[in-house]
Amino acid sequence: MIDLAHFRKDPAFFRAAWSDRGVNVDVDALLAIDVQVRELKLQGETTQAELNGASKAIGQAAREGKDVAAAKETARTLGDRVRELDAKRAGVEQQLVERLAVLPNPCLAVVPKGKDAADNRVVSTWGTAPGFAFAPKAHWDLGPALDIIDFDRGAKISGSGFVALKGMGARLSRALVAFFLDRHTRRNGYTELAVPYLVQPQMMYGVGQLPKFADQLYRCPDDDLMLIPTAEVPVTNWHRDEILDLAELPKQFCAHTPCFRREAGAAGIGTRGMTRVHQFDKVEMVWLTPPERAESDLLTMRGHAESLLQELGLHYRVLELCTGDTGFSSCHTFDLEVWSAGTSSWLEVSSCSDFGEFQSRRANLKFRREKGGKPAHLATINGSGLALPRCLIALIEANQEADGSVVIPEVLRPYMDGLERITKTGVGGRGSGAG
RNA sequence: GGACAGGUGCCAGAGUGGUCGAAUGGGCACGAUUGGAAAUCGUGUGUACUUGAAAGAGUACCGAGGGUUCGAAUCCCUCCCUGUCCGCCA
């Protein structure tokens, strides 16, 4: 949610910002509705004040034994008037709220202007693409050959877009999660949370998933709950409706959860294998921080995500998204893309975003700069650290050998009972594909 | 899932139709007292919105949403949550 007061003061800023994002907004209509709401509110409250005064007088008179029939009659008329104004106001206000709810966060001035992904800026590139003396395979060949990824059974059980892991594939996935969480909690000061995967619709609204992206969410209508598309949803809402102290900021949380996405409309485009699936595991980092720190904290957090890829030895690049490609709630986003050696393409494994106060206004996240001071909205920042299936893809593709086996990076071996290599041969024991 | 009991301010806890944004106690903040502290005393201590240059004024909020009434924390309805017991169960 944008800052309404700011919008009234400087509509030109928002007009330009939304235009940069490629969103067409009738700013004048919005302003007009806002004025109307406030006029009706003022009238309604003034009338209510009158009614309150009249009611008080009636109570007084009644206690003194006076006749209050006539006074009641006028009060009743006032009451009708209040209800009338209130209903009118509510109607107009709902229009305003509905319109505002689908307007994106203005990007920061540093964000490169652009139309779509083609205009994103490459900030840096780390490492080099691995070279092979043979034709490297894509994960959709490697995985099934090693019997660690099972596309057919995933689809059999839940339909297209669902993937299953088996044996050392499942183990490797678990190792990555454990490795990520350990780095965040032990090295970078994050507090780990284990959160519900089904949440109430308001939580989705709080981070900006609703109302605009309802078609991307799985829902359980009988219970009015929705499956989270990212841990961002429950974690960002952790301190909802609270007022934090400056001294306890920034809050740094991490959480591992499965993520559920309908990916409506995405079928057929770059969906081969498990680069785009309906359910995947991800470790998410979320910061709650004072707004003035947000941008520097964003860089810190991005560094945390990058260090994981570096430790895994994976070639990646950092993109700064342009205005046209930046997500709805974000005002500044960096994407981390890892190299897929099997398909010679970049895969997004992390998106690190500064949301400013946009989510805080929606989720009611506040803090106090000093005791007795006025509550102010927090800034929220989040980023993947990291998204599993694509890391797993990059990992096995980059570390494959001519015989189809996959070398496990040093940092993961402690999580794999010291296993150095995943091979097809062998059943049971160390080095087993079946685990 | 069934039966009871509850949900009030930072916390505890009063309040069963008007004088209640809400007693009292605790906590916290500031001040007095003290060599310093404890104790004691005094003052203060919610959020949001509207209006106003400001001081201030107004409105709403006692789990949520409806209803009755001139007037609701208080009465009625629906729902949610918590506790206890029973049932079921990973």
Short mmCIF file of C-alpha atoms (C1' of nucleotides) in Angstrom, two decimals, chain A residues 8 38 41-42 45-46 48-49 51-52 54-56 58-59 62-63 72 75-76 83 243 366 368 371 373-375, chain B residues 10 18-21 28-30 45-52 57-60 67-72 80-81:
data_model
loop_
_atom_site.label_atom_id
_atom_site.label_comp_id
_atom_site.label_asym_id
_atom_site.label_seq_id
_atom_site.Cartn_x
_atom_site.Cartn_y
_atom_site.Cartn_z
CA ARG A 8 -2.05 13.65 -1.80
CA ARG A 38 -12.89 12.65 3.46
CA LYS A 41 -16.26 11.19 6.69
CA LEU A 42 -16.23 14.71 8.08
CA GLU A 45 -18.48 12.34 12.17
CA THR A 46 -19.89 15.80 12.75
CA GLN A 48 -22.32 11.57 14.99
CA ALA A 49 -20.91 14.12 17.42
CA LEU A 51 -26.06 12.63 18.05
CA ASN A 52 -23.69 11.76 20.88
CA ALA A 54 -28.16 14.62 22.08
CA SER A 55 -28.00 11.14 23.62
CA LYS A 56 -26.09 12.45 26.57
CA ILE A 58 -31.48 12.57 26.96
CA GLY A 59 -29.80 10.52 29.66
CA ALA A 62 -34.38 11.18 31.93
CA ARG A 63 -32.59 11.00 35.27
CA LYS A 72 -35.68 10.95 21.25
CA ALA A 75 -32.10 11.91 17.96
CA ARG A 76 -33.62 9.17 15.88
CA ARG A 83 -26.29 5.74 8.99
CA ILE A 243 4.94 -2.19 17.78
CA LYS A 366 5.53 -0.81 13.30
CA ARG A 368 9.07 3.11 17.95
CA LYS A 371 10.06 5.38 24.39
CA GLY A 373 7.54 8.24 20.53
CA LYS A 374 5.09 7.88 17.70
CA PRO A 375 4.92 4.46 16.04
"C1'" C B 10 2.11 -3.06 28.68
"C1'" G B 18 -26.03 6.80 30.03
"C1'" U B 19 -21.72 10.51 34.34
"C1'" C B 20 -16.73 4.46 30.84
"C1'" G B 21 -11.28 5.27 26.68
"C1'" C B 28 7.21 1.71 32.86
"C1'" A B 29 8.71 7.16 32.24
"C1'" C B 30 9.66 11.81 34.44
"C1'" U B 45 1.54 6.50 30.56
"C1'" G B 46 -3.04 3.37 23.96
"C1'" U B 47 -3.91 3.13 18.65
"C1'" A B 48 -6.01 4.78 14.10
"C1'" C B 49 -8.45 8.21 11.17
"C1'" U B 50 -10.63 13.23 10.15
"C1'" U B 51 -9.91 18.43 10.91
"C1'" G B 52 -6.38 22.42 12.09
"C1'" A B 57 -11.13 19.60 18.47
"C1'" G B 58 -13.96 15.42 16.60
"C1'" U B 59 -14.84 10.12 15.49
"C1'" A B 60 -13.86 4.99 16.16
"C1'" G B 67 -28.47 -6.43 15.42
"C1'" U B 68 -31.68 -3.90 19.32
"C1'" U B 69 -31.66 1.28 21.48
"C1'" C B 70 -31.88 8.29 21.57
"C1'" G B 71 -27.52 5.82 23.89
"C1'" A B 72 -23.86 -0.73 24.16
"C1'" C B 80 -12.99 -16.78 15.79
"C1'" C B 81 -9.49 -17.73 19.59
#
